[in-house]
PDB file of C-alpha atoms in Angstrom:
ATOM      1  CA  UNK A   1       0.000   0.000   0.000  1.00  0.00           C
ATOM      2  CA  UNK A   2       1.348   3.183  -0.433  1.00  0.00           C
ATOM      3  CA  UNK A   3       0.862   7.060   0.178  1.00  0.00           C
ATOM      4  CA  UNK A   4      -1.168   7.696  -2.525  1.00  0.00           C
ATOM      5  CA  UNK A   5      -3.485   4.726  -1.550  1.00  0.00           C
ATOM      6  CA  UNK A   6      -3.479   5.060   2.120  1.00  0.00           C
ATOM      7  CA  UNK A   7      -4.366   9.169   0.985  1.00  0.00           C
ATOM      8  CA  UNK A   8      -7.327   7.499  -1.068  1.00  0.00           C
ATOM      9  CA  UNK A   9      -8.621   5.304   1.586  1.00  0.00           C
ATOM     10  CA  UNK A  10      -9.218   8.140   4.434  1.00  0.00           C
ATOM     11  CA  UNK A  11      -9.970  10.637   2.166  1.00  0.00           C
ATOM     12  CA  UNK A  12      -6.939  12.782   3.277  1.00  0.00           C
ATOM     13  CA  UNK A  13      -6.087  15.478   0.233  1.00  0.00           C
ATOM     14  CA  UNK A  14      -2.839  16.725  -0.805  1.00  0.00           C
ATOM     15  CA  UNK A  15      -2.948  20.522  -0.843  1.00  0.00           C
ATOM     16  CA  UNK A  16      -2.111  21.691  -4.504  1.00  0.00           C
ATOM     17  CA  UNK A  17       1.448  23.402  -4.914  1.00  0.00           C
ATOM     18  CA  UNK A  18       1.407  26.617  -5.942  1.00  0.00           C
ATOM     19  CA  UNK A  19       3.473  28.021  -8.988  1.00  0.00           C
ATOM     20  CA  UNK A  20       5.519  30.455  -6.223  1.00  0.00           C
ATOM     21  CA  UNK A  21       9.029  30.756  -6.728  1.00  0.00           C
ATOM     22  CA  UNK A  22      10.656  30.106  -3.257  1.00  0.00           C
ATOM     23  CA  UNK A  23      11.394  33.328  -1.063  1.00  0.00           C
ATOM     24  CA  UNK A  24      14.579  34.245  -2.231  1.00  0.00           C
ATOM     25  CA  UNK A  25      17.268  36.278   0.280  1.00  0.00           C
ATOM     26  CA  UNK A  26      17.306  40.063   0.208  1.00  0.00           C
ATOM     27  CA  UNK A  27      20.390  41.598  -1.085  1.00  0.00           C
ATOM     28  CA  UNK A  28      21.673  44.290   0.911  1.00  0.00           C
ATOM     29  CA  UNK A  29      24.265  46.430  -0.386  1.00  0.00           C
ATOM     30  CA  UNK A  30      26.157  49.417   2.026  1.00  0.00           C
ATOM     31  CA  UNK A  31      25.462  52.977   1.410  1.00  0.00           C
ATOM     32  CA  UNK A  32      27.458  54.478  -1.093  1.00  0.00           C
ATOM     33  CA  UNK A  33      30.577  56.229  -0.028  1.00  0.00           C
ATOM     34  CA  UNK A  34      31.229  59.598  -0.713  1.00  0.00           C
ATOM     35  CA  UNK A  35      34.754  59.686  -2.786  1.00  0.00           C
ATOM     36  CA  UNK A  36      37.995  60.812  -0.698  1.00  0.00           C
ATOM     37  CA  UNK A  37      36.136  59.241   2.434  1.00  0.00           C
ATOM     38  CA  UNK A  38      37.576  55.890   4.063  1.00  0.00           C
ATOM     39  CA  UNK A  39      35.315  52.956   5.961  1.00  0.00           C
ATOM     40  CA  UNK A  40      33.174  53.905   8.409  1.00  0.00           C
ATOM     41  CA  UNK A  41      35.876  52.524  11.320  1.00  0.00           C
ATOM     42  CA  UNK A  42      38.405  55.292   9.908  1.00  0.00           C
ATOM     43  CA  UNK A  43      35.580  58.017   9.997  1.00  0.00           C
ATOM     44  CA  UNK A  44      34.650  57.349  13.719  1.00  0.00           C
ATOM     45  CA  UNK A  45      38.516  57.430  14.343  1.00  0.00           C
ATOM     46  CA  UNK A  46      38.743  60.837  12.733  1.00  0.00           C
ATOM     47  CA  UNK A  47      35.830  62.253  14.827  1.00  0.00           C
ATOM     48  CA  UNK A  48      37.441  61.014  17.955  1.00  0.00           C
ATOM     49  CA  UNK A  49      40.124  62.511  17.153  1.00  0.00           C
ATOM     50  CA  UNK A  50      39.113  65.855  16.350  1.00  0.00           C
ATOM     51  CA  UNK A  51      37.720  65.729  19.530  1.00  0.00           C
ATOM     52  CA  UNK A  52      40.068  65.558  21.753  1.00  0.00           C
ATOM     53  CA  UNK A  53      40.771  61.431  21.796  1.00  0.00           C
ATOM     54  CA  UNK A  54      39.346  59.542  24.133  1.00  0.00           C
ATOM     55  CA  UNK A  55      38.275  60.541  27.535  1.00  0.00           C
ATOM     56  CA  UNK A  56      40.600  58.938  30.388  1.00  0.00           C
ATOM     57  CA  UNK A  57      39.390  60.875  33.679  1.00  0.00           C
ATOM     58  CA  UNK A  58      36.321  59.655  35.717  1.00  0.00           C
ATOM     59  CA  UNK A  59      34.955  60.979  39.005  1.00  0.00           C
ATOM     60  CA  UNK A  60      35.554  59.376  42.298  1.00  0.00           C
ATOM     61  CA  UNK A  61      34.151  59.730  45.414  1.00  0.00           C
ATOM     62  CA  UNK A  62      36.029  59.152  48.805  1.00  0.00           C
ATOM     63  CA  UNK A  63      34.910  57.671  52.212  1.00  0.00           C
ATOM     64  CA  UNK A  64      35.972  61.337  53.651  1.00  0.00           C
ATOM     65  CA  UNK A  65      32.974  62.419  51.699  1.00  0.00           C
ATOM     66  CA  UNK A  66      35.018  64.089  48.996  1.00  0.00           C
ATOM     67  CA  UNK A  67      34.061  64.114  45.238  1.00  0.00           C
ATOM     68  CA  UNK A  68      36.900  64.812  42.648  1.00  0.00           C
ATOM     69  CA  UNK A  69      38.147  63.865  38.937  1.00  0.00           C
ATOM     70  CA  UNK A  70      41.118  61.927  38.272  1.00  0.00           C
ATOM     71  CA  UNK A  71      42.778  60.138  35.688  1.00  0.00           C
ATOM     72  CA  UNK A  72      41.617  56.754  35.463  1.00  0.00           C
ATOM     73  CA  UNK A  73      43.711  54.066  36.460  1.00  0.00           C
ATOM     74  CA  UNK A  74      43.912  51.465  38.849  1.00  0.00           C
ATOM     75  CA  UNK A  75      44.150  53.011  42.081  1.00  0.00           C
ATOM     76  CA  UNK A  76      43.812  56.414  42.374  1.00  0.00           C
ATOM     77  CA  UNK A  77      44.282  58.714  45.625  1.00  0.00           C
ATOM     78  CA  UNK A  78      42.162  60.946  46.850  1.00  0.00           C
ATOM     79  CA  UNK A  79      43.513  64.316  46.884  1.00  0.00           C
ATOM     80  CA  UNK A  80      41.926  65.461  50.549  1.00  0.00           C
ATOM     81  CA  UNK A  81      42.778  62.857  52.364  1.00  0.00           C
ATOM     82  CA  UNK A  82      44.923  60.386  50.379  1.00  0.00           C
ATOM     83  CA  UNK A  83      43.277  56.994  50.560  1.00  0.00           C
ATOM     84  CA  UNK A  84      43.110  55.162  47.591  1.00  0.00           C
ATOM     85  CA  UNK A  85      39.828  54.786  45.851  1.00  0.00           C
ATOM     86  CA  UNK A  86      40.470  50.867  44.055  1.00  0.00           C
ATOM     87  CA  UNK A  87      37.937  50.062  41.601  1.00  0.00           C
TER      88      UNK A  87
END
């Protein structure tokens, strides 16, 4: 016995195909570039640079209850009181 008949016996019908092509994948494409401009890394590079470079202070507080800005780094001493303020 086989699909077809089995199909035939319980009166199970095959849905009819339809002539669709298959979905096919989207092409995306970047943006244009402007000419004379680089990747997109090398403008974001630029712009950070142009401003200043990167940013290397943040703002501490101390247990003595005082707020100041310092360099970043790994342990950095509190200017009041001298206590070191480990991230």
């Amino acid at each position: 016995m086989t699909v077809l008949d089995v199909m035939e016996i319980t009166g199970i019908k095959r849905a009819a195909r339809r002539g669709r092509p298959s979905p096919q994948p989207r092409k995306t494409s970047a943006p244009p570039e402007a000419p004379g401009q680089g990747s997109v890394a090398v403008r974001q590079t630029e712009r950070a640079r142009r401003a200043g470079g990167p940013q290397d202070r943040a703002v501490y507080t101390c247990g003595c209850g005082y707020l100041f800005s310092a360099t970043v780094t790994a342990s950095t001493p509190c200017p009041r009181c001298g206590a070191d303020q480990a991230w």
